[in-house]
Amino acid sequence: MNAVPRLGGEGIELQRLVADTPTRSAGALTVIQLAAEAGVKRWVLTHKHPDLRKEFEEARESVNGIPAAFQTLQAKVDDLEAAHKRLRQHNTELTERNEIYAQVIHALTTELAHLGRAQTLPPNVRRLPTDTTASPRT
């Protein structure tokens, strides 16, 4: 009779898959690969031993479905996603600040244009020379 995957028994196929040390399969954390690792057909595992399938699925969830070989890469991905989120938030803050600066510049430009049209200037404002034909100082 075909060997059935068992935890702690003579068949430790489930433990090998979870530990990312398969001997007869590709090592993916799937029921098909568990059956291949145990040397049985998938239907034997899913129909005759649903308790083992459920146990495997629980073990797979406990390692987040990521084989050990890829956990360092997943950690890097998580770090990069967090950095990306921080950068997007910073970009949003800078965009908002830039919009405020644009509004202030527009308001000051409008006020300056209004003052330029006024014949009499307030006592605290001096008119700068506007002669652009004067030669620069040497």
PDB file of C-alpha atoms in Angstrom:
ATOM      1  CA  MET A   1       0.000   0.000   0.000  1.00  0.00           C
ATOM      2  CA  ASN A   2       1.167   3.569  -0.689  1.00  0.00           C
ATOM      3  CA  ALA A   3       2.692   5.560   2.135  1.00  0.00           C
ATOM      4  CA  VAL A   4       0.418   8.214   3.558  1.00  0.00           C
ATOM      5  CA  PRO A   5       1.943  11.441   4.849  1.00  0.00           C
ATOM      6  CA  ARG A   6       1.983  11.502   8.619  1.00  0.00           C
ATOM      7  CA  LEU A   7       3.422  13.899  11.123  1.00  0.00           C
ATOM      8  CA  GLY A   8       5.887  12.215  13.436  1.00  0.00           C
ATOM      9  CA  GLY A   9       5.348   8.761  11.915  1.00  0.00           C
ATOM     10  CA  GLU A  10       7.489   6.974   9.359  1.00  0.00           C
ATOM     11  CA  GLY A  11       6.326   9.436   6.649  1.00  0.00           C
ATOM     12  CA  ILE A  12       7.455  12.969   7.411  1.00  0.00           C
ATOM     13  CA  GLU A  13       6.530  14.414   4.039  1.00  0.00           C
ATOM     14  CA  LEU A  14       4.485  17.236   5.502  1.00  0.00           C
ATOM     15  CA  GLN A  15       7.374  18.331   7.720  1.00  0.00           C
ATOM     16  CA  ARG A  16       9.798  18.214   4.791  1.00  0.00           C
ATOM     17  CA  LEU A  17       7.557  20.428   2.665  1.00  0.00           C
ATOM     18  CA  VAL A  18       6.997  22.961   5.443  1.00  0.00           C
ATOM     19  CA  ALA A  19      10.737  23.007   6.220  1.00  0.00           C
ATOM     20  CA  ASP A  20      11.482  23.534   2.494  1.00  0.00           C
ATOM     21  CA  THR A  21      13.510  20.326   2.200  1.00  0.00           C
ATOM     22  CA  PRO A  22      11.490  18.220  -0.279  1.00  0.00           C
ATOM     23  CA  THR A  23      12.939  15.028  -1.731  1.00  0.00           C
ATOM     24  CA  ARG A  24      10.327  13.934  -4.300  1.00  0.00           C
ATOM     25  CA  SER A  25       8.511  17.131  -5.253  1.00  0.00           C
ATOM     26  CA  ALA A  26       9.131  20.701  -6.403  1.00  0.00           C
ATOM     27  CA  GLY A  27       8.620  21.930  -2.856  1.00  0.00           C
ATOM     28  CA  ALA A  28       5.624  24.194  -3.401  1.00  0.00           C
ATOM     29  CA  LEU A  29       3.253  24.313  -0.459  1.00  0.00           C
ATOM     30  CA  THR A  30       0.314  22.755  -2.300  1.00  0.00           C
ATOM     31  CA  VAL A  31      -1.740  19.628  -1.734  1.00  0.00           C
ATOM     32  CA  ILE A  32      -0.532  18.289  -5.094  1.00  0.00           C
ATOM     33  CA  GLN A  33       3.096  18.643  -4.037  1.00  0.00           C
ATOM     34  CA  LEU A  34       2.317  17.025  -0.670  1.00  0.00           C
ATOM     35  CA  ALA A  35       0.842  14.043  -2.507  1.00  0.00           C
ATOM     36  CA  ALA A  36       3.898  13.896  -4.784  1.00  0.00           C
ATOM     37  CA  GLU A  37       6.191  14.077  -1.762  1.00  0.00           C
ATOM     38  CA  ALA A  38       4.285  11.221  -0.124  1.00  0.00           C
ATOM     39  CA  GLY A  39       4.293   9.201  -3.333  1.00  0.00           C
ATOM     40  CA  VAL A  40       0.502   8.959  -3.542  1.00  0.00           C
ATOM     41  CA  LYS A  41      -2.045  10.310  -5.977  1.00  0.00           C
ATOM     42  CA  ARG A  42      -3.781  13.544  -5.075  1.00  0.00           C
ATOM     43  CA  TRP A  43      -7.210  11.956  -4.766  1.00  0.00           C
ATOM     44  CA  VAL A  44      -5.891   9.506  -2.165  1.00  0.00           C
ATOM     45  CA  LEU A  45      -4.790  12.434  -0.046  1.00  0.00           C
ATOM     46  CA  THR A  46      -7.870  14.593  -0.578  1.00  0.00           C
ATOM     47  CA  HIS A  47     -10.586  11.912  -0.488  1.00  0.00           C
ATOM     48  CA  LYS A  48      -9.250   9.232   1.819  1.00  0.00           C
ATOM     49  CA  HIS A  49      -7.306  11.462   4.217  1.00  0.00           C
ATOM     50  CA  PRO A  50      -9.008  14.876   4.452  1.00  0.00           C
ATOM     51  CA  ASP A  51      -7.699  15.219   8.001  1.00  0.00           C
ATOM     52  CA  LEU A  52      -4.120  15.156   6.684  1.00  0.00           C
ATOM     53  CA  ARG A  53      -4.998  17.680   4.005  1.00  0.00           C
ATOM     54  CA  LYS A  54      -6.495  19.963   6.654  1.00  0.00           C
ATOM     55  CA  GLU A  55      -3.450  19.491   8.863  1.00  0.00           C
ATOM     56  CA  PHE A  56      -1.196  20.412   5.921  1.00  0.00           C
ATOM     57  CA  GLU A  57      -3.235  23.524   5.144  1.00  0.00           C
ATOM     58  CA  GLU A  58      -2.963  24.637   8.772  1.00  0.00           C
ATOM     59  CA  ALA A  59       0.804  24.062   8.723  1.00  0.00           C
ATOM     60  CA  ARG A  60       1.042  25.998   5.451  1.00  0.00           C
ATOM     61  CA  GLU A  61      -0.834  28.944   6.981  1.00  0.00           C
ATOM     62  CA  SER A  62       1.469  28.915   9.999  1.00  0.00           C
ATOM     63  CA  VAL A  63       4.462  29.634   7.729  1.00  0.00           C
ATOM     64  CA  ASN A  64       2.441  32.205   5.766  1.00  0.00           C
ATOM     65  CA  GLY A  65       2.607  30.048   2.652  1.00  0.00           C
ATOM     66  CA  ILE A  66       6.153  31.211   1.953  1.00  0.00           C
ATOM     67  CA  PRO A  67       8.909  28.615   1.700  1.00  0.00           C
ATOM     68  CA  ALA A  68      11.955  29.258   3.881  1.00  0.00           C
ATOM     69  CA  ALA A  69      14.103  29.968   0.823  1.00  0.00           C
ATOM     70  CA  PHE A  70      11.874  32.911  -0.069  1.00  0.00           C
ATOM     71  CA  GLN A  71      11.219  34.333   3.402  1.00  0.00           C
ATOM     72  CA  THR A  72      14.230  36.686   3.224  1.00  0.00           C
ATOM     73  CA  LEU A  73      13.015  37.949  -0.140  1.00  0.00           C
ATOM     74  CA  GLN A  74       9.537  38.438   1.289  1.00  0.00           C
ATOM     75  CA  ALA A  75      11.028  40.431   4.167  1.00  0.00           C
ATOM     76  CA  LYS A  76      12.816  42.666   1.652  1.00  0.00           C
ATOM     77  CA  VAL A  77       9.590  43.084  -0.307  1.00  0.00           C
ATOM     78  CA  ASP A  78       7.765  44.063   2.893  1.00  0.00           C
ATOM     79  CA  ASP A  79      10.493  46.614   3.727  1.00  0.00           C
ATOM     80  CA  LEU A  80      10.372  48.069   0.213  1.00  0.00           C
ATOM     81  CA  GLU A  81       6.581  48.311   0.314  1.00  0.00           C
ATOM     82  CA  ALA A  82       6.776  50.169   3.636  1.00  0.00           C
ATOM     83  CA  ALA A  83       9.411  52.530   2.214  1.00  0.00           C
ATOM     84  CA  HIS A  84       7.257  53.055  -0.880  1.00  0.00           C
ATOM     85  CA  LYS A  85       4.278  53.920   1.311  1.00  0.00           C
ATOM     86  CA  ARG A  86       6.360  56.435   3.302  1.00  0.00           C
ATOM     87  CA  LEU A  87       7.691  58.024   0.107  1.00  0.00           C
ATOM     88  CA  ARG A  88       4.209  58.341  -1.383  1.00  0.00           C
ATOM     89  CA  GLN A  89       2.985  60.002   1.820  1.00  0.00           C
ATOM     90  CA  HIS A  90       5.965  62.382   1.778  1.00  0.00           C
ATOM     91  CA  ASN A  91       5.291  63.147  -1.879  1.00  0.00           C
ATOM     92  CA  THR A  92       1.673  63.974  -1.050  1.00  0.00           C
ATOM     93  CA  GLU A  93       2.789  66.333   1.721  1.00  0.00           C
ATOM     94  CA  LEU A  94       5.247  68.074  -0.618  1.00  0.00           C
ATOM     95  CA  THR A  95       2.585  68.419  -3.314  1.00  0.00           C
ATOM     96  CA  GLU A  96       0.187  70.023  -0.825  1.00  0.00           C
ATOM     97  CA  ARG A  97       2.931  72.378   0.389  1.00  0.00           C
ATOM     98  CA  ASN A  98       3.754  73.292  -3.214  1.00  0.00           C
ATOM     99  CA  GLU A  99       0.104  74.145  -3.878  1.00  0.00           C
ATOM    100  CA  ILE A 100       0.059  76.411  -0.820  1.00  0.00           C
ATOM    101  CA  TYR A 101       3.221  78.155  -2.018  1.00  0.00           C
ATOM    102  CA  ALA A 102       1.644  78.673  -5.443  1.00  0.00           C
ATOM    103  CA  GLN A 103      -1.417  80.275  -3.830  1.00  0.00           C
ATOM    104  CA  VAL A 104       0.757  82.592  -1.734  1.00  0.00           C
ATOM    105  CA  ILE A 105       2.840  83.584  -4.763  1.00  0.00           C
ATOM    106  CA  HIS A 106      -0.342  84.280  -6.724  1.00  0.00           C
ATOM    107  CA  ALA A 107      -1.776  86.395  -3.903  1.00  0.00           C
ATOM    108  CA  LEU A 108       1.460  88.392  -3.542  1.00  0.00           C
ATOM    109  CA  THR A 109       1.734  88.887  -7.297  1.00  0.00           C
ATOM    110  CA  THR A 110      -1.851  90.113  -7.462  1.00  0.00           C
ATOM    111  CA  GLU A 111      -1.254  92.485  -4.552  1.00  0.00           C
ATOM    112  CA  LEU A 112       1.949  93.777  -6.140  1.00  0.00           C
ATOM    113  CA  ALA A 113       0.198  94.356  -9.464  1.00  0.00           C
ATOM    114  CA  HIS A 114      -2.568  96.225  -7.656  1.00  0.00           C
ATOM    115  CA  LEU A 115       0.008  98.391  -5.870  1.00  0.00           C
ATOM    116  CA  GLY A 116       1.817  99.016  -9.152  1.00  0.00           C
ATOM    117  CA  ARG A 117      -1.325 100.436 -10.658  1.00  0.00           C
ATOM    118  CA  ALA A 118      -1.914 102.738  -7.718  1.00  0.00           C
ATOM    119  CA  GLN A 119      -0.691 106.301  -8.268  1.00  0.00           C
ATOM    120  CA  THR A 120       0.109 106.951  -4.661  1.00  0.00           C
ATOM    121  CA  LEU A 121       2.036 104.374  -2.770  1.00  0.00           C
ATOM    122  CA  PRO A 122       1.711 103.705   0.922  1.00  0.00           C
ATOM    123  CA  PRO A 123       4.453 105.399   2.956  1.00  0.00           C
ATOM    124  CA  ASN A 124       6.239 102.112   3.673  1.00  0.00           C
ATOM    125  CA  VAL A 125       6.613 101.137  -0.019  1.00  0.00           C
ATOM    126  CA  ARG A 126       9.338 102.465  -2.290  1.00  0.00           C
ATOM    127  CA  ARG A 127       9.210 102.241  -6.025  1.00  0.00           C
ATOM    128  CA  LEU A 128      12.263 100.525  -7.508  1.00  0.00           C
ATOM    129  CA  PRO A 129      13.763 101.859 -10.723  1.00  0.00           C
ATOM    130  CA  THR A 130      12.399 100.067 -13.755  1.00  0.00           C
ATOM    131  CA  ASP A 131      14.898 101.345 -16.317  1.00  0.00           C
ATOM    132  CA  THR A 132      16.060  98.183 -18.082  1.00  0.00           C
ATOM    133  CA  THR A 133      18.219 100.014 -20.626  1.00  0.00           C
ATOM    134  CA  ALA A 134      20.821 101.108 -18.077  1.00  0.00           C
ATOM    135  CA  SER A 135      24.152  99.382 -18.485  1.00  0.00           C
ATOM    136  CA  PRO A 136      25.232  97.060 -15.723  1.00  0.00           C
ATOM    137  CA  ARG A 137      27.921  98.218 -13.344  1.00  0.00           C
ATOM    138  CA  THR A 138      31.426  97.096 -14.162  1.00  0.00           C
TER     139      THR A 138
END
